[in-house]
Amino acid sequence: EAPLLEVKNLETAFDIEGTDYNAVDNVSFQVKPRQIVGIVGESGCGKSVMSLSIMKLLPKGIGKVKSGEIIFDGKNLEKMSESQINKIRGKDVSMIFQEPMTSLNPVFTIGYQLQEVLFNHMKISKQEARQKAIALLKSVGISRPEKLVDEYPHQLSGGMRQRVMIAIAIACQPKLLIADEPTTALDVTVQAQILELLKEIQAVNDMSVILITHDLGVVAEMCDEVIVMYAGRIVERADVDTLFHNPKHPYTTLLLGAIPKMDEQEERLSSIQGIVPSLTNMPKVGCRFAHRCPKAMPKCFTVTPVLGDIEQDHEVACLLYETSIPREGVK
Ligand code: SF4
Ligand code: MG
């Protein structure tokens, strides 16, 4: 089956005081129809920047896609004009974020904001839009949608607001939903309910999902395939069972070891020593994880590992493996 989304050699740079720094560095992956792909890594690993690149929502004048291709449903998004992108965004591809309060407009009712999306992409009457808004709210598990449709965002709990965001995101039945830390701001019980809802909606609507999270517990629960990112690069990619049972990259192994027990809620990844290098401090050569890696060898500081197939459908970028050793002359 042809992929729904194909990201090829994506490089996204941020301009910091006149110099370009790659926040996403030569990233390639695919999302197949109906697949849920998890992108994991600590904050600062380029996960959100990657999704903003796909959505063409990088901060103007600061972030830009420097090279690479983003092919969605057979169309090269990089070659599209702003108005062409606007037709796709919110309709065929949509996105939900960590903090729904910041994406909902406080001065408009929930109904108004839902209808706005519908009007943008469909030819329907006001009456139809209101009915559809109510139906959408119902489909995301809101019990009294007729009442909620006339309420304002601040009248809702965090969990309800995230349900509303999901309703907005699926209003036009997108083929791809990008969810960036959709449950991070919610408490555990609500978190589980929202994940359950996402799963259900994915199945009912036959859509693909990119789920960005720092939480491998969420990945285990939700995803078919997992991409592990570190410092702007993919370091491992595999199906969810392989990644959990046969991780190859030392970073993945450490992430897995950092999954908390039920009673520890916060700072899930704090057990890995050290921090992700900042954009302006990225090592020029070698493995970007080397200064934190318990298995680092001298060559890790001078040779840049390449992402290679360690077995079928399992890629890793680590010099412990033959397949990651660059050929002569290759960066
Ligand atoms: Fe560790 Fe070296 Fe592998 Fe990087 S390349 S993850 S430093 S062993
Ligand atoms: Mg992020």
Short mmCIF file of C-alpha atoms and ligand atoms in Angstrom, two decimals:
data_model
loop_
_atom_site.label_atom_id
_atom_site.label_comp_id
_atom_site.label_asym_id
_atom_site.label_seq_id
_atom_site.Cartn_x
_atom_site.Cartn_y
_atom_site.Cartn_z
CA GLU A 1 0.00 0.00 0.00
CA ALA A 2 1.27 3.46 -0.92
CA PRO A 3 2.18 5.64 2.04
CA LEU A 4 -0.18 8.47 2.95
CA LEU A 5 2.71 10.62 4.09
CA GLU A 6 6.29 10.43 2.98
CA VAL A 7 8.91 12.64 4.56
CA LYS A 8 12.18 12.53 2.65
CA ASN A 9 15.47 13.95 3.89
CA LEU A 10 13.76 16.76 5.75
CA GLU A 11 15.98 19.51 7.10
CA THR A 12 14.32 22.24 9.11
CA ALA A 13 16.47 25.10 10.29
CA PHE A 14 15.99 27.87 12.82
CA ASP A 15 17.66 31.19 12.41
CA ILE A 16 19.38 32.16 15.63
CA GLU A 17 21.13 35.52 15.41
CA GLY A 18 21.75 35.17 11.70
CA THR A 19 22.94 31.56 11.69
CA ASP A 20 20.89 28.56 10.59
CA TYR A 21 20.73 25.61 12.95
CA ASN A 22 19.06 22.38 11.95
CA ALA A 23 16.36 21.40 14.43
CA VAL A 24 15.41 18.52 12.15
CA ASP A 25 18.38 17.01 10.40
CA ASN A 26 17.89 14.75 7.40
CA VAL A 27 14.81 12.92 8.63
CA SER A 28 12.97 10.39 6.44
CA PHE A 29 9.94 8.27 7.32
CA GLN A 30 6.56 7.16 6.07
CA VAL A 31 3.08 6.88 7.46
CA LYS A 32 0.79 4.34 5.87
CA PRO A 33 -2.98 4.66 5.65
CA ARG A 34 -4.66 3.90 9.00
CA GLN A 35 -1.32 3.56 10.75
CA ILE A 36 -0.59 5.14 14.14
CA VAL A 37 3.03 6.22 14.23
CA GLY A 38 4.54 7.39 17.49
CA ILE A 39 7.39 9.87 17.55
CA VAL A 40 9.22 9.77 20.86
CA GLY A 41 12.14 11.51 22.48
CA GLU A 42 12.82 14.05 25.19
CA SER A 43 11.84 17.67 24.67
CA GLY A 44 14.22 19.46 22.36
CA CYS A 45 14.65 16.46 20.06
CA GLY A 46 12.81 18.05 17.13
CA LYS A 47 9.51 16.20 17.41
CA SER A 48 7.30 19.29 17.41
CA VAL A 49 9.42 21.07 14.83
CA MET A 50 8.93 18.12 12.54
CA SER A 51 5.16 18.26 12.88
CA LEU A 52 5.10 22.01 12.38
CA SER A 53 7.18 21.49 9.22
CA ILE A 54 4.62 19.02 7.89
CA MET A 55 1.77 21.39 8.72
CA LYS A 56 3.68 24.37 7.31
CA LEU A 57 3.23 26.16 10.59
CA LEU A 58 6.83 27.02 11.37
CA PRO A 59 7.23 30.48 12.92
CA LYS A 60 7.63 32.86 9.99
CA GLY A 61 11.06 34.37 9.47
CA ILE A 62 12.59 32.10 12.11
CA GLY A 63 12.01 28.50 11.09
CA LYS A 64 12.17 27.14 7.57
CA VAL A 65 12.35 23.88 5.69
CA LYS A 66 15.80 24.01 4.11
CA SER A 67 15.59 20.88 2.03
CA GLY A 68 13.74 17.64 1.62
CA GLU A 69 10.28 16.66 0.52
CA ILE A 70 6.98 16.19 2.28
CA ILE A 71 4.66 14.14 0.09
CA PHE A 72 1.12 13.91 1.39
CA ASP A 73 -1.42 11.85 -0.49
CA GLY A 74 0.71 12.07 -3.63
CA LYS A 75 1.17 15.85 -3.42
CA ASN A 76 4.41 17.62 -2.60
CA LEU A 77 3.50 20.04 0.18
CA GLU A 78 6.81 21.85 -0.21
CA LYS A 79 5.83 22.97 -3.70
CA MET A 80 2.40 24.28 -2.72
CA SER A 81 1.33 27.88 -2.30
CA GLU A 82 -0.03 29.21 0.99
CA SER A 83 -3.62 29.10 -0.33
CA GLN A 84 -3.26 25.51 -1.56
CA ILE A 85 -1.91 24.53 1.84
CA ASN A 86 -4.81 26.26 3.56
CA LYS A 87 -7.20 24.02 1.66
CA ILE A 88 -5.46 20.92 2.98
CA ARG A 89 -4.69 22.05 6.51
CA GLY A 90 -7.60 21.51 8.85
CA LYS A 91 -9.28 19.39 6.22
CA ASP A 92 -7.06 16.52 5.04
CA VAL A 93 -4.40 17.00 7.69
CA SER A 94 -5.15 18.42 11.08
CA MET A 95 -3.40 18.80 14.35
CA ILE A 96 -4.07 18.84 18.06
CA PHE A 97 -1.71 20.30 20.63
CA GLN A 98 -0.80 19.82 24.25
CA GLU A 99 -2.63 22.82 25.65
CA PRO A 100 -6.07 23.20 24.12
CA MET A 101 -6.65 26.53 25.87
CA THR A 102 -4.05 28.16 23.64
CA SER A 103 -5.58 26.83 20.43
CA LEU A 104 -9.17 27.65 21.34
CA ASN A 105 -10.16 31.28 21.05
CA PRO A 106 -11.44 32.46 24.46
CA VAL A 107 -13.87 35.02 23.03
CA PHE A 108 -15.89 32.66 20.83
CA THR A 109 -18.26 29.86 21.76
CA ILE A 110 -17.31 26.25 21.16
CA GLY A 111 -20.03 26.02 18.52
CA TYR A 112 -18.75 29.07 16.68
CA GLN A 113 -15.22 27.64 16.53
CA LEU A 114 -16.42 24.29 15.27
CA GLN A 115 -18.65 25.87 12.65
CA GLU A 116 -15.81 28.08 11.47
CA VAL A 117 -13.80 25.00 10.46
CA LEU A 118 -16.81 23.55 8.70
CA PHE A 119 -17.49 26.79 6.79
CA ASN A 120 -13.84 26.99 5.75
CA HIS A 121 -13.91 23.65 4.02
CA MET A 122 -17.53 22.82 3.18
CA LYS A 123 -20.51 24.46 1.59
CA ILE A 124 -23.17 24.18 4.28
CA SER A 125 -25.83 26.37 5.81
CA LYS A 126 -25.66 27.84 9.31
CA GLN A 127 -28.35 25.48 10.47
CA GLU A 128 -26.53 22.43 9.07
CA ALA A 129 -23.24 23.60 10.57
CA ARG A 130 -24.81 23.89 14.02
CA GLN A 131 -26.32 20.43 13.75
CA LYS A 132 -23.01 19.03 12.57
CA ALA A 133 -21.16 20.77 15.41
CA ILE A 134 -23.50 19.15 17.91
CA ALA A 135 -23.06 15.74 16.28
CA LEU A 136 -19.28 16.14 16.35
CA LEU A 137 -19.29 17.04 20.03
CA LYS A 138 -21.40 13.99 20.68
CA SER A 139 -18.96 11.81 18.72
CA VAL A 140 -16.11 12.85 21.00
CA GLY A 141 -18.03 11.75 24.05
CA ILE A 142 -19.51 15.05 25.21
CA SER A 143 -22.73 14.23 26.99
CA ARG A 144 -24.76 17.41 26.57
CA PRO A 145 -23.55 18.79 23.24
CA GLU A 146 -26.65 21.00 22.74
CA LYS A 147 -25.66 22.94 25.84
CA LEU A 148 -21.90 22.89 25.37
CA VAL A 149 -22.10 24.25 21.84
CA ASP A 150 -23.05 27.67 23.29
CA GLU A 151 -20.40 27.69 26.01
CA TYR A 152 -16.99 29.36 26.07
CA PRO A 153 -13.64 27.55 26.44
CA HIS A 154 -13.04 28.77 30.02
CA GLN A 155 -16.25 27.07 31.14
CA LEU A 156 -14.79 23.68 30.28
CA SER A 157 -12.36 21.39 32.09
CA GLY A 158 -9.01 20.54 30.49
CA GLY A 159 -10.26 17.15 29.39
CA MET A 160 -13.41 18.62 27.83
CA ARG A 161 -11.37 21.23 26.01
CA GLN A 162 -9.17 18.52 24.55
CA ARG A 163 -12.31 16.67 23.42
CA VAL A 164 -13.46 19.87 21.71
CA MET A 165 -10.07 20.20 20.00
CA ILE A 166 -10.38 16.66 18.75
CA ALA A 167 -13.88 17.43 17.46
CA ILE A 168 -12.50 20.44 15.58
CA ALA A 169 -9.59 18.40 14.23
CA ILE A 170 -11.82 15.63 12.87
CA ALA A 171 -14.63 17.92 11.68
CA CYS A 172 -13.68 17.49 8.03
CA GLN A 173 -12.64 13.84 8.35
CA PRO A 174 -8.91 14.27 7.84
CA LYS A 175 -6.77 11.50 6.44
CA LEU A 176 -4.00 12.37 8.85
CA LEU A 177 -4.18 13.66 12.41
CA ILE A 178 -1.03 14.92 14.08
CA ALA A 179 -1.35 14.88 17.86
CA ASP A 180 1.48 16.67 19.68
CA GLU A 181 1.58 15.60 23.34
CA PRO A 182 -2.24 15.54 23.38
CA THR A 183 -2.54 14.28 26.93
CA THR A 184 0.56 15.66 28.64
CA ALA A 185 -1.29 18.51 30.35
CA LEU A 186 -4.08 16.26 31.65
CA ASP A 187 -4.30 14.19 34.79
CA VAL A 188 -3.86 10.44 34.48
CA THR A 189 -7.52 9.41 34.46
CA VAL A 190 -8.49 11.98 31.85
CA GLN A 191 -5.34 11.12 29.90
CA ALA A 192 -6.48 7.50 29.58
CA GLN A 193 -9.94 8.58 28.44
CA ILE A 194 -8.56 10.90 25.77
CA LEU A 195 -6.21 8.20 24.45
CA GLU A 196 -9.11 5.79 24.34
CA LEU A 197 -11.12 8.36 22.41
CA LEU A 198 -8.28 8.94 19.94
CA LYS A 199 -8.02 5.23 19.28
CA GLU A 200 -11.74 4.93 18.73
CA ILE A 201 -11.83 7.92 16.41
CA GLN A 202 -8.88 6.64 14.44
CA ALA A 203 -10.68 3.36 13.81
CA VAL A 204 -14.08 4.89 13.01
CA ASN A 205 -12.61 7.47 10.61
CA ASP A 206 -9.96 5.21 9.07
CA MET A 207 -7.34 7.89 9.53
CA SER A 208 -3.61 7.83 10.08
CA VAL A 209 -2.22 9.37 13.23
CA ILE A 210 1.18 10.75 14.13
CA LEU A 211 1.36 10.76 17.89
CA ILE A 212 4.13 12.86 19.35
CA THR A 213 4.96 12.06 22.93
CA HIS A 214 7.76 11.77 25.44
CA ASP A 215 5.83 8.95 27.10
CA LEU A 216 6.64 5.42 25.98
CA GLY A 217 3.71 4.13 28.02
CA VAL A 218 1.43 6.06 25.68
CA VAL A 219 3.27 4.64 22.68
CA ALA A 220 2.86 1.06 23.90
CA GLU A 221 -0.84 1.68 24.34
CA MET A 222 -1.50 3.38 21.03
CA CYS A 223 1.03 2.93 18.27
CA ASP A 224 1.74 0.48 15.45
CA GLU A 225 5.14 1.89 14.71
CA VAL A 226 7.62 3.99 16.65
CA ILE A 227 10.21 6.54 15.62
CA VAL A 228 12.74 7.52 18.26
CA MET A 229 14.29 10.95 17.76
CA TYR A 230 17.34 12.38 19.39
CA ALA A 231 18.73 15.87 18.82
CA GLY A 232 16.92 16.35 15.51
CA ARG A 233 17.66 12.93 14.04
CA ILE A 234 15.92 9.58 13.92
CA VAL A 235 18.00 7.12 15.93
CA GLU A 236 15.68 4.11 15.76
CA ARG A 237 12.51 3.05 13.98
CA ALA A 238 10.59 -0.21 14.32
CA ASP A 239 7.15 -1.65 14.90
CA VAL A 240 6.00 -1.27 18.46
CA ASP A 241 6.66 -4.90 19.55
CA THR A 242 10.16 -4.92 18.13
CA LEU A 243 11.00 -1.60 19.70
CA PHE A 244 9.85 -2.69 23.13
CA HIS A 245 11.26 -6.21 23.03
CA ASN A 246 14.36 -5.77 20.94
CA PRO A 247 15.55 -2.16 21.19
CA LYS A 248 18.95 -1.58 19.61
CA HIS A 249 19.86 2.02 20.19
CA PRO A 250 21.28 2.85 23.64
CA TYR A 251 18.99 5.91 23.80
CA THR A 252 15.91 3.74 23.20
CA THR A 253 17.08 1.31 25.86
CA LEU A 254 17.48 4.15 28.35
CA LEU A 255 14.07 5.59 27.45
CA LEU A 256 12.52 2.20 28.07
CA GLY A 257 14.29 1.94 31.40
CA ALA A 258 12.88 5.34 32.29
CA ILE A 259 9.23 4.28 32.04
CA PRO A 260 7.93 5.14 35.49
CA LYS A 261 6.05 2.93 37.84
CA MET A 262 2.38 3.68 38.33
CA ASP A 263 2.92 5.98 41.31
CA GLU A 264 5.53 8.26 39.79
CA GLN A 265 3.92 10.84 37.58
CA GLU A 266 6.38 13.50 36.66
CA GLU A 267 9.78 13.82 35.06
CA ARG A 268 9.50 10.49 33.39
CA LEU A 269 12.76 10.71 31.52
CA SER A 270 14.85 12.26 34.23
CA SER A 271 16.70 9.04 34.91
CA ILE A 272 18.82 9.50 31.79
CA GLN A 273 21.85 11.51 32.79
CA GLY A 274 22.70 14.74 31.05
CA ILE A 275 20.63 16.79 28.63
CA VAL A 276 19.89 16.99 24.91
CA PRO A 277 22.44 19.36 23.32
CA SER A 278 20.88 22.70 22.40
CA LEU A 279 20.63 23.76 18.77
CA THR A 280 23.60 26.08 19.02
CA ASN A 281 25.67 23.44 20.78
CA MET A 282 25.15 20.50 18.50
CA PRO A 283 28.32 18.45 17.96
CA LYS A 284 29.45 18.93 14.35
CA VAL A 285 30.55 15.34 13.87
CA GLY A 286 29.92 12.06 15.57
CA CYS A 287 26.92 10.68 17.35
CA ARG A 288 24.85 13.40 19.00
CA PHE A 289 24.13 11.09 21.94
CA ALA A 290 27.79 10.32 22.59
CA HIS A 291 28.25 12.56 25.64
CA ARG A 292 25.40 10.77 27.43
CA CYS A 293 25.79 7.27 26.07
CA PRO A 294 26.97 4.55 28.47
CA LYS A 295 28.31 2.57 25.50
CA ALA A 296 30.17 5.39 23.76
CA MET A 297 33.44 4.47 22.06
CA PRO A 298 36.15 6.90 20.91
CA LYS A 299 34.94 6.73 17.30
CA CYS A 300 31.45 7.85 18.40
CA PHE A 301 32.87 11.36 18.77
CA THR A 302 34.30 11.49 15.25
CA VAL A 303 32.15 9.26 13.05
CA THR A 304 28.51 10.16 12.38
CA PRO A 305 26.32 7.04 12.42
CA VAL A 306 23.84 6.58 9.58
CA LEU A 307 20.34 5.16 9.91
CA GLY A 308 20.59 1.64 8.49
CA ASP A 309 18.43 -1.48 8.31
CA ILE A 310 19.50 -3.75 11.11
CA GLU A 311 16.80 -6.21 10.14
CA GLN A 312 13.69 -5.98 8.04
CA ASP A 313 11.62 -2.95 9.04
CA HIS A 314 13.98 -2.06 11.84
CA GLU A 315 16.34 0.86 11.42
CA VAL A 316 18.95 2.10 13.83
CA ALA A 317 21.69 4.74 13.79
CA CYS A 318 24.40 3.63 16.20
CA LEU A 319 28.02 2.68 15.59
CA LEU A 320 27.63 -0.50 17.64
CA TYR A 321 26.12 -1.91 14.45
CA GLU A 322 27.79 -2.51 11.08
CA THR A 323 24.81 -1.13 9.23
CA SER A 324 25.32 2.32 10.77
CA ILE A 325 28.96 2.73 9.83
CA PRO A 326 29.11 5.25 7.00
CA ARG A 327 30.84 4.23 3.82
CA GLU A 328 34.00 6.15 2.92
CA GLY A 329 33.22 9.65 1.76
CA VAL A 330 29.64 9.62 3.03
CA LYS A 331 28.84 12.11 5.78
FE1 SF4 B 1 26.33 5.34 21.87
FE2 SF4 B 1 28.21 5.37 20.01
FE3 SF4 B 1 25.88 4.25 19.51
FE4 SF4 B 1 26.07 6.88 19.75
S1 SF4 B 1 27.00 5.62 18.18
S2 SF4 B 1 24.53 5.60 20.62
S3 SF4 B 1 27.60 7.06 21.33
S4 SF4 B 1 27.38 3.57 21.00
MG MG B 2 7.33 19.39 21.76
#
